[in-house]
Amino acid sequence: MEKRTVKETAIAPVYYKKFQCAASRCEDTCCQGWNIAIDQKTWKKYRSLGKQDRAGIQKGLDKRHHSFRIADSGKCVFLDEQSLCRVQKKFGEEMLCDTCRRYPRHMEEYEGLREFSLSLSCPEAARMILEDREKLRFDCVTRERKIPVRKQKQSVREEKKLLRELLAIRKKMFQIAQDRALEMEERMGMILLAASHLQKAVDQGERSLEGTIDWNEIRKERRKMHGEHRSQEERFLFMMSSCEIFSQLEPIQKEWKEWMEARWRALYCDGVEEYAQRQKECETEDDEMISEKLFVYFLFVYFLGGIYDGQFETKVKFAIFGWFVIREWAMMRKKDKGEIMLQDWVEFAYRYSREVEHSDQNLEMLETIFERHEMFETEKILKLL
């Protein structure tokens, strides 16, 4: 059979391969607070064990939901006193289910492209993502392989073309997001403006996205409006309203809602002037650096997903909103302690990620709100940045 050569590309942040589970050193183990589904292949492995081992494993399985049972403490029943997995200790890593073996690693696959990331919901991954002061770089590997010659569908060719154009746009967005000569909020404003121009082209059915964004004009337009309409009172009211929306999300962990609402109350109870002062206190070089890391993370993980639903502008709003919320919690911590350490940012980042990124229901709800709610219209967000 005749074959042709195709190229496949893999992209991952440089820190991806360096990740190692903190295991018993982890301050908030991933083996608690949520159900861990077991894939069919691993489920069959457990059933094929010898009688004694199988009996020991099956005591810890929820047969109805194909998951591990959760103890009254909220932890997986296989987590021992040292916060280590009894299954892995006894049988080795090959007996872990897909979720436990891969987490916090994640892969998104597009036509001819695979992107690998670490989830911010893991404390150790969050620390790796946030502590590096260098601009984020990526490992990119392209390989060739032979496949049987078949007529390529028009839709496949179009997706490959769209992907090339979007990768070029995202690359430029990364450059702007990491331009430290600009304030963080100015960078985000430029990227949101660019996403708005891109969205208009997509909505109008443009066959090619190349050239739809004039980056020089974006820069001029953003500089013209930056600070022109900025109001601390508007920002204060916007964030208070965001809290109400955020409280409607499906709670993943039991203590989440109480933890979150206590922090919102503490931050907003003193009014606009005190809030504005807290904002200024979170504009240090270190805080800007971590804000950059958060925004670039969300942009990397979500922007290309617009290929599937056509909502690129919404993906950028999602990235900005994630930064908004985590930074608000940082402001609260600085109010309480007089300073904010890297560990505080790590805690807020992984807590936010666990509640938002690990619930399809929450992700869909937020994206719908960002797309349709007047409060999140692009022009209104730009005035807050």
Short mmCIF file of C-alpha atoms in Angstrom, two decimals:
data_model
loop_
_atom_site.label_atom_id
_atom_site.label_comp_id
_atom_site.label_asym_id
_atom_site.label_seq_id
_atom_site.Cartn_x
_atom_site.Cartn_y
_atom_site.Cartn_z
CA MET A 1 0.00 0.00 0.00
CA GLU A 2 1.29 3.43 -0.94
CA LYS A 3 2.23 5.62 2.01
CA ARG A 4 2.80 9.32 2.57
CA THR A 5 4.80 11.26 5.15
CA VAL A 6 2.97 13.36 7.74
CA LYS A 7 4.38 15.64 10.41
CA GLU A 8 3.26 15.49 14.04
CA THR A 9 4.25 18.15 16.55
CA ALA A 10 4.35 17.97 20.35
CA ILE A 11 4.51 21.14 22.47
CA ALA A 12 5.08 21.31 26.23
CA PRO A 13 6.31 23.93 28.71
CA VAL A 14 9.96 23.40 29.62
CA TYR A 15 9.03 22.51 33.18
CA TYR A 16 6.73 19.66 32.09
CA LYS A 17 9.35 16.88 32.13
CA LYS A 18 10.79 18.08 35.45
CA PHE A 19 7.64 17.35 37.43
CA GLN A 20 7.88 14.85 40.27
CA CYS A 21 5.06 14.10 42.69
CA ALA A 22 5.75 15.46 46.18
CA ALA A 23 3.94 12.39 47.61
CA SER A 24 4.06 12.49 51.43
CA ARG A 25 5.51 16.04 51.33
CA CYS A 26 2.43 17.44 49.55
CA GLU A 27 0.54 19.99 51.63
CA ASP A 28 -2.83 19.12 50.07
CA THR A 29 -2.89 15.66 48.53
CA CYS A 30 -4.85 15.04 45.34
CA CYS A 31 -6.08 11.76 46.90
CA GLN A 32 -8.82 13.51 48.85
CA GLY A 33 -11.82 15.72 48.33
CA TRP A 34 -13.10 14.25 45.07
CA ASN A 35 -14.03 10.97 43.45
CA ILE A 36 -11.30 9.25 41.45
CA ALA A 37 -12.75 7.34 38.50
CA ILE A 38 -11.13 4.05 37.48
CA ASP A 39 -10.73 3.31 33.77
CA GLN A 40 -12.05 0.04 32.39
CA LYS A 41 -8.62 -1.44 31.69
CA THR A 42 -7.44 -0.92 35.28
CA TRP A 43 -10.75 -2.17 36.66
CA LYS A 44 -10.18 -5.44 34.79
CA LYS A 45 -6.62 -5.63 36.19
CA TYR A 46 -7.99 -5.42 39.73
CA ARG A 47 -10.49 -8.17 39.00
CA SER A 48 -7.73 -10.41 37.61
CA LEU A 49 -5.63 -10.31 40.80
CA GLY A 50 -5.22 -13.38 42.95
CA LYS A 51 -7.99 -14.13 45.43
CA GLN A 52 -6.34 -12.54 48.49
CA ASP A 53 -5.09 -9.42 46.69
CA ARG A 54 -8.37 -9.04 44.83
CA ALA A 55 -10.32 -9.15 48.08
CA GLY A 56 -8.10 -6.44 49.57
CA ILE A 57 -8.52 -4.18 46.56
CA GLN A 58 -12.26 -4.71 46.15
CA LYS A 59 -12.96 -3.52 49.68
CA GLY A 60 -11.80 -0.10 48.55
CA LEU A 61 -13.77 0.06 45.29
CA ASP A 62 -17.09 1.75 44.65
CA LYS A 63 -18.57 -0.74 42.18
CA ARG A 64 -21.54 1.44 41.33
CA HIS A 65 -19.45 4.42 40.18
CA HIS A 66 -16.28 2.54 39.13
CA SER A 67 -14.18 4.66 41.49
CA PHE A 68 -12.20 4.38 44.71
CA ARG A 69 -14.19 4.66 47.92
CA ILE A 70 -13.77 7.81 49.96
CA ALA A 71 -13.33 7.51 53.73
CA ASP A 72 -15.22 9.71 56.21
CA SER A 73 -12.09 11.87 56.38
CA GLY A 74 -12.61 12.71 52.69
CA LYS A 75 -9.47 10.80 51.67
CA CYS A 76 -9.15 7.83 49.34
CA VAL A 77 -9.31 4.64 51.41
CA PHE A 78 -5.98 3.51 49.92
CA LEU A 79 -4.11 6.55 51.26
CA ASP A 80 -1.97 5.48 54.23
CA GLU A 81 -0.80 7.40 57.31
CA GLN A 82 2.19 8.81 55.40
CA SER A 83 -0.08 10.05 52.59
CA LEU A 84 1.26 7.36 50.28
CA CYS A 85 -0.81 5.08 48.03
CA ARG A 86 -1.14 1.51 49.30
CA VAL A 87 -1.91 0.26 45.78
CA GLN A 88 1.30 1.69 44.35
CA LYS A 89 3.39 0.57 47.33
CA LYS A 90 2.20 -3.04 46.99
CA PHE A 91 1.73 -3.52 43.25
CA GLY A 92 3.78 -0.77 41.59
CA GLU A 93 2.85 2.16 39.38
CA GLU A 94 1.55 -0.08 36.60
CA MET A 95 -1.46 -0.94 38.78
CA LEU A 96 -2.54 2.67 39.20
CA CYS A 97 -5.57 3.82 37.23
CA ASP A 98 -5.06 6.26 34.34
CA THR A 99 -6.09 9.27 36.44
CA CYS A 100 -3.66 8.53 39.29
CA ARG A 101 -0.80 7.62 36.96
CA ARG A 102 -1.08 10.69 34.72
CA TYR A 103 -2.21 13.47 37.07
CA PRO A 104 -1.38 16.36 36.98
CA ARG A 105 -0.22 15.79 33.40
CA HIS A 106 -2.73 16.61 30.68
CA MET A 107 -2.74 16.31 26.90
CA GLU A 108 -4.88 18.07 24.28
CA GLU A 109 -4.83 16.66 20.77
CA TYR A 110 -5.52 18.59 17.58
CA GLU A 111 -4.97 17.69 13.95
CA GLY A 112 -1.21 16.97 13.76
CA LEU A 113 -0.53 18.57 17.16
CA ARG A 114 -0.36 17.40 20.76
CA GLU A 115 -0.01 19.86 23.62
CA PHE A 116 1.09 18.74 27.08
CA SER A 117 0.54 20.70 30.28
CA LEU A 118 0.56 20.35 34.06
CA SER A 119 -2.62 21.16 35.92
CA LEU A 120 -2.51 24.14 38.26
CA SER A 121 -4.68 22.12 40.67
CA CYS A 122 -1.64 20.19 41.88
CA PRO A 123 0.29 22.15 44.57
CA GLU A 124 3.68 20.93 43.33
CA ALA A 125 2.81 21.75 39.70
CA ALA A 126 1.46 25.17 40.75
CA ARG A 127 4.74 25.84 42.55
CA MET A 128 6.77 24.93 39.45
CA ILE A 129 4.58 27.11 37.24
CA LEU A 130 4.70 30.18 39.51
CA GLU A 131 8.19 30.21 41.02
CA ASP A 132 10.29 30.42 37.83
CA ARG A 133 11.20 34.05 37.17
CA GLU A 134 12.19 33.39 33.57
CA LYS A 135 9.76 33.92 30.71
CA LEU A 136 7.93 30.73 29.85
CA ARG A 137 9.54 28.71 27.08
CA PHE A 138 8.29 25.61 25.32
CA ASP A 139 9.84 22.39 24.09
CA CYS A 140 8.65 21.70 20.56
CA VAL A 141 9.36 18.40 18.83
CA THR A 142 8.25 17.51 15.31
CA ARG A 143 8.52 14.02 13.95
CA GLU A 144 7.62 12.40 10.66
CA ARG A 145 5.82 9.12 10.19
CA LYS A 146 4.43 7.16 7.29
CA ILE A 147 0.69 6.57 6.97
CA PRO A 148 -1.39 4.93 4.23
CA VAL A 149 -2.36 7.31 1.44
CA ARG A 150 -5.99 8.27 1.70
CA LYS A 151 -7.87 11.23 0.38
CA GLN A 152 -7.72 13.89 3.05
CA LYS A 153 -11.08 15.35 4.01
CA GLN A 154 -11.64 19.03 3.36
CA SER A 155 -12.45 19.55 7.06
CA VAL A 156 -9.07 18.11 8.08
CA ARG A 157 -7.18 20.40 5.71
CA GLU A 158 -9.14 23.39 6.98
CA GLU A 159 -8.46 22.52 10.62
CA LYS A 160 -4.73 22.22 9.94
CA LYS A 161 -4.71 25.63 8.25
CA LEU A 162 -6.72 27.18 11.08
CA LEU A 163 -4.38 25.64 13.63
CA ARG A 164 -1.29 27.11 11.93
CA GLU A 165 -2.88 30.57 11.96
CA LEU A 166 -3.99 30.28 15.59
CA LEU A 167 -0.56 29.09 16.73
CA ALA A 168 0.98 32.18 15.13
CA ILE A 169 -1.58 34.42 16.86
CA ARG A 170 -1.07 32.71 20.22
CA LYS A 171 2.71 33.03 19.87
CA LYS A 172 2.29 36.79 19.49
CA MET A 173 -0.06 36.81 22.50
CA PHE A 174 2.63 35.05 24.56
CA GLN A 175 5.16 37.69 23.51
CA ILE A 176 2.86 40.49 24.65
CA ALA A 177 1.83 38.69 27.85
CA GLN A 178 5.53 38.42 28.80
CA ASP A 179 6.57 41.94 27.74
CA ARG A 180 7.72 43.19 31.13
CA ALA A 181 8.18 46.73 29.89
CA LEU A 182 4.37 46.96 30.08
CA GLU A 183 2.09 46.75 33.11
CA MET A 184 0.36 43.39 33.42
CA GLU A 185 -3.09 44.88 32.96
CA GLU A 186 -2.01 46.70 29.80
CA ARG A 187 -0.73 43.40 28.37
CA MET A 188 -4.02 41.67 29.12
CA GLY A 189 -5.96 44.56 27.64
CA MET A 190 -4.03 44.31 24.37
CA ILE A 191 -4.57 40.56 24.18
CA LEU A 192 -8.30 40.91 24.88
CA LEU A 193 -8.56 43.55 22.15
CA ALA A 194 -6.76 41.23 19.74
CA ALA A 195 -9.09 38.37 20.67
CA SER A 196 -12.06 40.65 20.02
CA HIS A 197 -10.78 41.42 16.50
CA LEU A 198 -10.14 37.72 15.93
CA GLN A 199 -13.65 36.83 17.13
CA LYS A 200 -15.24 39.27 14.69
CA ALA A 201 -13.34 37.65 11.81
CA VAL A 202 -14.43 34.18 12.95
CA ASP A 203 -18.06 35.25 13.37
CA GLN A 204 -18.04 36.79 9.89
CA GLY A 205 -16.85 33.50 8.42
CA GLU A 206 -13.45 34.71 7.21
CA ARG A 207 -11.75 31.85 5.39
CA SER A 208 -8.32 32.98 6.56
CA LEU A 209 -7.41 34.54 9.92
CA GLU A 210 -3.98 35.63 8.75
CA GLY A 211 -3.78 39.39 8.89
CA THR A 212 -7.04 39.85 10.82
CA ILE A 213 -5.11 41.37 13.74
CA ASP A 214 -3.07 44.53 13.18
CA TRP A 215 -0.84 44.37 16.26
CA ASN A 216 0.45 47.93 15.84
CA GLU A 217 -3.12 49.24 15.81
CA ILE A 218 -3.98 47.07 18.80
CA ARG A 219 -1.11 48.62 20.74
CA LYS A 220 -2.17 52.16 19.79
CA GLU A 221 -5.83 51.50 20.61
CA ARG A 222 -4.98 50.02 23.99
CA ARG A 223 -2.58 52.79 24.94
CA LYS A 224 -5.23 55.35 24.09
CA MET A 225 -7.79 53.80 26.44
CA HIS A 226 -5.45 52.54 29.20
CA GLY A 227 -6.40 54.35 32.38
CA GLU A 228 -8.78 56.66 30.53
CA HIS A 229 -11.94 55.25 32.10
CA ARG A 230 -10.43 53.21 34.92
CA SER A 231 -12.48 53.48 38.08
CA GLN A 232 -11.68 51.79 41.37
CA GLU A 233 -15.37 51.86 42.26
CA GLU A 234 -16.29 50.06 39.02
CA ARG A 235 -13.58 47.47 39.68
CA PHE A 236 -14.83 47.04 43.26
CA LEU A 237 -18.45 46.53 42.16
CA PHE A 238 -17.40 44.23 39.31
CA MET A 239 -15.49 41.94 41.65
CA MET A 240 -18.30 41.88 44.21
CA SER A 241 -20.72 40.84 41.45
CA SER A 242 -18.22 38.23 40.26
CA CYS A 243 -18.28 36.74 43.75
CA GLU A 244 -22.01 36.16 43.46
CA ILE A 245 -21.51 34.40 40.12
CA PHE A 246 -18.63 32.37 41.49
CA SER A 247 -20.69 31.22 44.48
CA GLN A 248 -23.16 29.58 42.04
CA LEU A 249 -20.56 27.08 40.82
CA GLU A 250 -20.83 23.42 41.71
CA PRO A 251 -18.58 22.90 44.79
CA ILE A 252 -16.04 20.14 44.22
CA GLN A 253 -14.69 20.06 47.77
CA LYS A 254 -16.92 20.32 50.83
CA GLU A 255 -15.26 23.25 52.57
CA TRP A 256 -14.87 25.27 49.35
CA LYS A 257 -17.90 27.55 49.53
CA GLU A 258 -17.36 28.51 53.16
CA TRP A 259 -13.63 29.09 52.56
CA MET A 260 -14.27 31.29 49.53
CA GLU A 261 -17.12 33.37 50.97
CA ALA A 262 -15.14 34.14 54.12
CA ARG A 263 -12.38 35.62 51.98
CA TRP A 264 -14.74 37.66 49.83
CA ARG A 265 -16.34 39.17 52.94
CA ALA A 266 -12.97 40.01 54.48
CA LEU A 267 -11.77 41.76 51.32
CA TYR A 268 -14.83 43.88 50.53
CA CYS A 269 -16.18 44.76 53.98
CA ASP A 270 -14.07 47.94 54.32
CA GLY A 271 -15.32 49.66 51.15
CA VAL A 272 -13.82 51.08 47.96
CA GLU A 273 -10.96 53.18 49.36
CA GLU A 274 -9.51 50.34 51.41
CA TYR A 275 -9.93 48.02 48.42
CA ALA A 276 -8.03 50.46 46.16
CA GLN A 277 -5.19 50.58 48.67
CA ARG A 278 -4.98 46.78 48.69
CA GLN A 279 -4.73 46.81 44.91
CA LYS A 280 -1.75 49.15 44.98
CA GLU A 281 -0.04 46.89 47.50
CA CYS A 282 -0.29 43.99 45.03
CA GLU A 283 1.58 45.81 42.28
CA THR A 284 5.10 44.80 43.31
CA GLU A 285 7.54 43.27 40.84
CA ASP A 286 7.07 39.81 42.38
CA ASP A 287 3.28 40.06 42.22
CA GLU A 288 3.44 41.15 38.56
CA MET A 289 5.71 38.20 37.79
CA ILE A 290 3.30 35.70 39.29
CA SER A 291 0.34 37.39 37.59
CA GLU A 292 2.17 36.90 34.29
CA LYS A 293 2.69 33.20 35.01
CA LEU A 294 -0.99 32.69 35.84
CA PHE A 295 -2.25 34.50 32.75
CA VAL A 296 0.15 32.70 30.40
CA TYR A 297 -0.86 29.35 31.94
CA PHE A 298 -4.56 29.94 31.29
CA LEU A 299 -3.84 31.27 27.79
CA PHE A 300 -1.75 28.21 26.91
CA VAL A 301 -4.24 25.68 28.26
CA TYR A 302 -7.47 27.17 26.87
CA PHE A 303 -6.97 29.45 23.85
CA LEU A 304 -6.66 26.77 21.16
CA GLY A 305 -9.83 25.12 22.49
CA GLY A 306 -11.67 27.77 20.49
CA ILE A 307 -11.12 25.51 17.49
CA TYR A 308 -13.99 23.37 18.76
CA ASP A 309 -16.56 26.03 19.66
CA GLY A 310 -15.32 29.12 17.80
CA GLN A 311 -15.21 31.16 21.05
CA PHE A 312 -11.68 32.57 21.15
CA GLU A 313 -12.63 35.83 22.84
CA THR A 314 -14.31 33.86 25.63
CA LYS A 315 -11.11 31.87 26.21
CA VAL A 316 -9.14 35.07 26.80
CA LYS A 317 -11.84 36.35 29.16
CA PHE A 318 -11.54 33.07 31.06
CA ALA A 319 -7.78 33.64 31.42
CA ILE A 320 -8.32 37.19 32.68
CA PHE A 321 -11.04 36.10 35.11
CA GLY A 322 -8.80 33.38 36.58
CA TRP A 323 -6.14 36.00 37.21
CA PHE A 324 -8.72 38.41 38.67
CA VAL A 325 -9.99 35.89 41.24
CA ILE A 326 -6.60 34.54 42.35
CA ARG A 327 -5.20 38.06 42.65
CA GLU A 328 -8.18 39.14 44.78
CA TRP A 329 -7.41 36.35 47.23
CA ALA A 330 -3.78 37.46 47.26
CA MET A 331 -4.93 40.98 48.18
CA MET A 332 -6.90 39.54 51.08
CA ARG A 333 -3.87 37.58 52.35
CA LYS A 334 -1.72 40.71 52.17
CA LYS A 335 -4.40 42.53 54.17
CA ASP A 336 -4.29 39.83 56.88
CA LYS A 337 -0.54 39.17 57.06
CA GLY A 338 1.01 42.34 55.67
CA GLU A 339 2.74 40.32 52.96
CA ILE A 340 2.10 37.55 50.48
CA MET A 341 4.53 34.72 49.94
CA LEU A 342 4.93 32.35 47.00
CA GLN A 343 3.21 29.64 49.02
CA ASP A 344 0.10 31.85 49.35
CA TRP A 345 -0.11 32.28 45.58
CA VAL A 346 0.37 28.52 45.15
CA GLU A 347 -2.49 27.78 47.57
CA PHE A 348 -4.91 30.17 45.86
CA ALA A 349 -3.94 28.94 42.40
CA TYR A 350 -4.51 25.25 43.11
CA ARG A 351 -7.73 25.91 45.06
CA TYR A 352 -9.16 27.92 42.16
CA SER A 353 -8.09 25.30 39.64
CA ARG A 354 -9.59 22.40 41.58
CA GLU A 355 -12.99 24.04 41.76
CA VAL A 356 -13.08 25.39 38.19
CA GLU A 357 -10.87 23.29 35.93
CA HIS A 358 -11.95 19.91 37.27
CA SER A 359 -15.65 20.40 36.69
CA ASP A 360 -17.04 20.38 33.15
CA GLN A 361 -20.22 21.87 34.56
CA ASN A 362 -18.33 24.82 36.08
CA LEU A 363 -16.24 25.39 32.97
CA GLU A 364 -19.32 25.40 30.74
CA MET A 365 -21.22 27.70 33.09
CA LEU A 366 -18.39 30.24 33.24
CA GLU A 367 -17.83 30.20 29.48
CA THR A 368 -21.55 30.77 28.90
CA ILE A 369 -21.50 33.71 31.33
CA PHE A 370 -18.40 35.24 29.71
CA GLU A 371 -19.99 34.89 26.29
CA ARG A 372 -23.48 36.20 27.10
CA HIS A 373 -23.60 38.20 30.35
CA GLU A 374 -23.49 41.96 29.81
CA MET A 375 -21.24 42.34 32.82
CA PHE A 376 -18.47 40.54 30.88
CA GLU A 377 -18.74 42.51 27.65
CA THR A 378 -15.27 43.17 26.28
CA GLU A 379 -15.59 46.96 26.48
CA LYS A 380 -16.49 46.74 30.18
CA ILE A 381 -13.60 44.46 31.03
CA LEU A 382 -11.17 46.72 29.15
CA LYS A 383 -12.23 49.64 31.31
CA LEU A 384 -11.24 47.66 34.41
CA LEU A 385 -7.76 46.78 33.18
#
